[in-house]
Short mmCIF file of C-alpha atoms in Angstrom, two decimals:
data_model
loop_
_atom_site.label_atom_id
_atom_site.label_comp_id
_atom_site.label_asym_id
_atom_site.label_seq_id
_atom_site.Cartn_x
_atom_site.Cartn_y
_atom_site.Cartn_z
CA MET A 1 157.35 88.17 141.37
CA TYR A 2 156.18 86.31 138.16
CA PHE A 3 153.26 84.72 139.99
CA PHE A 4 151.90 88.17 141.61
CA THR A 5 152.35 89.74 137.94
CA ALA A 6 150.43 86.46 136.36
CA LEU A 7 147.49 86.69 139.32
CA VAL A 8 147.36 90.08 138.64
CA SER A 9 147.02 89.30 134.69
CA PHE A 10 144.31 87.14 135.15
CA LEU A 11 142.36 88.63 137.65
CA LEU A 12 142.23 91.41 134.89
CA PHE A 13 141.44 88.98 132.45
CA THR A 14 138.45 87.51 134.59
CA ALA A 15 136.98 91.17 135.50
CA ALA A 16 137.08 92.18 131.80
CA THR A 17 135.58 89.01 130.82
CA ALA A 18 132.68 89.45 133.40
CA GLN A 19 132.17 92.83 132.27
CA GLY A 20 131.75 92.78 128.81
CA PRO A 21 129.16 90.52 128.09
CA SER A 22 126.89 91.07 131.33
CA GLY A 23 126.48 94.81 129.53
CA CYS A 24 125.13 92.84 126.61
CA SER A 25 122.97 90.02 128.15
CA PRO A 26 119.94 89.94 126.81
CA THR A 27 116.91 91.70 129.05
CA PRO A 28 113.00 90.40 129.26
CA ASN A 29 112.36 92.79 126.60
CA ASP A 30 114.67 90.84 124.16
CA ALA A 31 113.02 87.64 125.60
CA ALA A 32 109.85 89.26 124.06
CA VAL A 33 111.44 89.78 120.89
CA VAL A 34 112.60 86.29 120.40
CA GLU A 35 109.69 84.93 121.35
CA PHE A 36 107.95 87.04 118.79
CA GLY A 37 110.57 86.27 115.75
CA TRP A 38 110.48 82.52 116.83
CA ALA A 39 106.52 82.16 116.68
CA LEU A 40 106.47 84.44 113.08
CA SER A 41 109.68 81.99 112.14
CA SER A 42 107.47 79.13 112.73
CA TYR A 43 104.26 81.00 110.95
CA LEU A 44 106.43 81.27 107.79
CA ASP A 45 107.75 77.66 108.13
CA GLN A 46 104.23 76.20 108.39
CA PHE A 47 102.80 78.72 105.63
CA TYR A 48 105.13 76.63 103.16
CA SER A 49 104.23 73.50 104.50
CA GLN A 50 100.55 73.70 103.82
CA LYS A 51 100.65 72.90 100.20
CA PRO A 52 102.27 70.39 97.97
CA LEU A 53 105.16 72.39 96.20
CA ASN A 54 105.55 70.35 93.36
CA ASN A 55 105.02 70.73 89.70
CA SER A 56 101.10 70.05 89.18
CA PHE A 57 100.40 72.61 92.03
CA LEU A 58 102.75 75.37 91.05
CA ASP A 59 101.65 75.40 87.31
CA SER A 60 99.50 77.96 87.17
CA ALA A 61 101.89 80.11 88.81
CA PRO A 62 103.10 83.48 86.93
CA ASN A 63 106.28 82.71 85.12
CA SER A 64 105.99 78.90 85.96
CA ALA A 65 108.32 78.16 82.85
CA THR A 66 111.26 80.09 83.97
CA ALA A 67 110.95 80.40 87.61
CA GLU A 68 111.99 77.07 89.37
CA TYR A 69 109.30 77.54 91.55
CA VAL A 70 109.99 73.83 92.56
CA PHE A 71 113.66 73.98 93.18
CA ASN A 72 113.56 77.37 94.98
CA LEU A 73 110.57 77.09 96.99
CA GLN A 74 111.97 73.95 98.39
CA GLY A 75 115.01 75.83 98.80
CA ILE A 76 112.98 78.26 100.57
CA GLN A 77 111.64 75.28 102.74
CA ARG A 78 115.11 74.67 104.35
CA LYS A 79 115.79 78.58 104.93
CA ASN A 80 112.69 77.77 107.13
CA LEU A 81 113.79 75.28 109.38
CA LEU A 82 116.99 77.21 109.54
CA ALA A 83 115.40 80.46 110.46
CA VAL A 84 113.35 78.60 113.48
CA ARG A 85 116.04 76.99 114.51
CA ALA A 86 118.19 79.71 114.88
CA ALA A 87 115.55 81.71 117.12
CA GLN A 88 115.20 78.17 118.98
CA ILE A 89 119.41 78.23 119.80
CA LEU A 90 118.97 81.85 121.01
CA ALA A 91 115.95 81.18 123.52
CA SER A 92 117.66 78.60 125.09
CA ARG A 93 120.09 81.23 126.14
CA ILE A 94 117.30 83.42 127.33
CA PRO A 95 114.83 82.57 130.43
CA ASN A 96 111.71 82.97 130.08
CA VAL A 97 111.18 82.20 126.05
CA PRO A 98 108.43 79.59 125.22
CA ARG A 99 107.97 77.54 122.95
CA PRO A 100 105.39 78.33 120.07
CA GLY A 101 102.28 76.72 120.24
CA CYS A 102 100.05 78.83 117.92
CA ASN A 103 96.87 77.67 115.55
CA PHE A 104 97.76 79.67 112.85
CA THR A 105 95.70 79.94 109.86
CA PHE A 106 96.66 80.85 106.37
CA PRO A 107 95.53 82.92 103.03
CA THR A 108 93.47 80.73 100.98
CA SER A 109 95.88 79.49 97.68
CA PRO A 110 93.48 76.97 95.90
CA ASN A 111 96.26 76.72 93.13
CA GLY A 112 99.96 77.86 92.39
CA GLN A 113 98.99 81.57 91.16
CA THR A 114 97.36 82.64 94.35
CA PHE A 115 99.77 80.64 96.51
CA VAL A 116 102.64 82.63 95.20
CA GLN A 117 100.98 85.65 95.43
CA ASN A 118 100.18 85.06 99.04
CA ALA A 119 103.82 84.05 99.73
CA LEU A 120 104.64 87.40 98.46
CA MET A 121 102.43 89.53 100.89
CA VAL A 122 103.77 87.00 103.61
CA GLU A 123 107.34 87.72 102.88
CA ARG A 124 107.25 91.46 102.64
CA ALA A 125 105.01 91.26 105.77
CA ALA A 126 107.94 88.91 107.70
CA SER A 127 110.54 91.27 106.18
CA GLY A 128 109.24 94.45 107.47
CA ALA A 129 108.30 92.99 111.06
CA PHE A 130 111.78 91.71 111.30
CA VAL A 131 112.97 94.64 110.36
CA GLY A 132 110.63 96.57 113.09
CA LEU A 133 111.78 94.00 116.16
CA ALA A 134 115.32 95.10 115.50
CA ALA A 135 114.64 98.18 117.03
CA TYR A 136 112.95 96.81 120.51
CA THR A 137 116.43 94.85 121.44
CA ARG A 138 118.62 95.68 123.59
CA SER A 139 121.29 93.02 123.11
CA PRO A 140 123.46 92.91 120.12
CA GLU A 141 122.81 89.17 119.29
CA VAL A 142 119.21 89.38 119.03
CA SER A 143 119.29 92.45 117.13
CA PHE A 144 121.71 90.50 114.71
CA LEU A 145 119.41 87.57 114.37
CA MET A 146 116.41 89.64 113.82
CA SER A 147 118.24 91.77 111.37
CA ARG A 148 119.68 88.63 109.49
CA LEU A 149 116.12 87.09 109.53
CA ALA A 150 114.54 90.11 108.27
CA ALA A 151 117.31 90.23 104.94
CA GLU A 152 116.25 86.17 104.27
CA ARG A 153 112.42 87.33 104.15
CA ALA A 154 113.53 90.33 102.05
CA ALA A 155 115.39 87.91 99.85
CA HIS A 156 112.77 85.76 99.29
CA ALA A 157 110.02 88.47 98.77
CA TYR A 158 112.45 89.82 96.19
CA TYR A 159 112.36 86.32 94.22
CA LEU A 160 108.87 86.05 94.51
CA ALA A 161 108.16 89.86 93.02
CA ALA A 162 110.41 89.49 89.94
CA GLN A 163 108.01 86.65 88.84
CA GLN A 164 104.64 88.56 89.31
CA MET A 165 106.12 91.70 88.13
CA THR A 166 108.46 93.84 85.71
CA ALA A 167 110.10 96.02 87.91
CA ASP A 168 110.04 96.14 91.91
CA PHE A 169 112.57 99.12 92.21
CA PRO A 170 110.80 102.40 90.86
CA SER A 171 112.82 105.15 89.95
CA ASN A 172 110.50 107.48 92.02
CA SER A 173 110.50 105.46 95.23
CA THR A 174 110.56 107.46 98.48
CA SER A 175 111.31 105.43 100.92
CA LEU A 176 114.05 102.12 102.18
CA ILE A 177 112.38 98.72 102.71
CA GLN A 178 109.63 98.35 104.49
CA ALA A 179 109.44 98.28 108.11
CA TYR A 180 106.30 97.51 110.53
CA SER A 181 105.94 97.56 114.20
CA PRO A 182 104.83 94.42 116.19
CA GLN A 183 101.57 95.95 116.90
CA HIS A 184 101.42 96.73 113.07
CA VAL A 185 101.83 92.94 111.87
CA LEU A 186 99.28 92.11 114.83
CA ARG A 187 96.10 94.28 113.56
CA SER A 188 93.74 92.44 110.76
CA ASP A 189 93.07 95.49 108.85
CA ASN A 190 94.29 93.69 105.41
CA ARG A 191 96.70 96.41 104.76
CA PRO A 192 100.48 95.91 103.86
CA GLY A 193 102.51 94.15 106.96
CA ASN A 194 98.93 93.03 108.81
CA LEU A 195 99.15 89.50 109.72
CA GLY A 196 96.84 89.38 112.89
CA GLN A 197 93.83 87.73 110.81
CA PHE A 198 96.04 84.75 110.68
CA LEU A 199 98.37 84.54 114.04
CA HIS A 200 94.59 85.12 115.85
CA GLY A 201 95.89 86.65 119.00
CA CYS A 202 98.97 84.23 119.73
CA LEU A 203 102.00 86.49 119.68
CA LYS A 204 102.18 89.62 121.67
CA ALA A 205 103.89 92.84 120.98
CA PRO A 206 106.66 93.21 122.90
CA PRO A 207 107.42 95.91 125.00
CA SER A 208 109.08 99.44 124.03
CA PRO A 209 112.72 99.21 125.24
CA CYS A 210 112.29 102.86 125.56
CA GLY A 211 108.47 103.02 127.18
CA LEU A 212 107.00 105.18 123.93
CA PRO A 213 105.78 103.65 120.69
CA LEU A 214 107.80 103.21 117.48
CA GLY A 215 107.23 105.53 115.13
CA ILE A 216 108.55 104.56 111.21
CA GLY A 217 108.89 107.03 108.53
CA PRO A 218 110.49 106.14 104.64
CA LEU A 219 113.76 106.81 106.03
CA GLY A 220 114.02 106.24 109.77
CA GLY A 221 112.44 105.37 112.82
CA SER A 222 111.94 107.05 116.28
CA PHE A 223 110.04 106.31 119.90
CA GLY A 224 108.29 108.64 120.39
CA PRO A 225 104.77 110.59 119.57
CA THR A 226 102.55 109.86 116.54
CA SER A 227 104.32 112.80 114.82
CA ALA A 228 107.29 110.75 115.26
CA SER A 229 106.39 108.37 112.12
CA ILE A 230 107.48 111.16 109.17
CA THR A 231 110.85 111.08 111.13
CA THR A 232 114.07 110.56 109.13
CA MET A 233 116.49 110.32 111.42
CA PRO A 234 116.28 107.79 114.39
CA THR A 235 115.98 109.04 118.22
CA MET A 236 118.47 107.18 120.57
CA CYS A 237 117.25 106.15 123.71
CA PRO A 238 118.77 105.47 127.06
#
């Protein structure tokens, strides 16, 4: 009797274990999201590695006397390595996610002032890009990483913004933090969130999990017609 009870318990546990993760397993759509996020993280890593982040170079940057640029930008470089590693680890558990092999370019930064200005632009674009990528996932672990990377880039952006402007939280704001669809990020229109002019067609936008374009509004987003871009409530897809 004990053996039978133990066997039934074991089989129930095995079935529950097999059923639970299977519904959360990454899909081909998730593979495309991780590929995009991994490549974008690699771009950010290379952006900060292209210049000597020392006092000589950063002396012309805004608020250089108190911003502790060398200390903080070296810390951001370390975070970049961790972000790339996190994407790499997740990619290793998902079939058909290729390693990034892009020839990126970067905004011209002849001195520290232009470098931190460009860093702010890139960080804001990346933060919004990772927020947008989270909407394209099916797997919780993939959306978790995209959300975490978005928060990381937003923290970097707010540090850089604090050194360059008096206020980054206007009292009349009508929108939450910016979010950008992958298609928007890949454009080369020199609008906020566009990075296509530096990515040179190396990244591919993941397909929509709902088969419709993602419209992003000030408070929410929805997969649907163009008019959905003004929505304030997300639409669930099956």
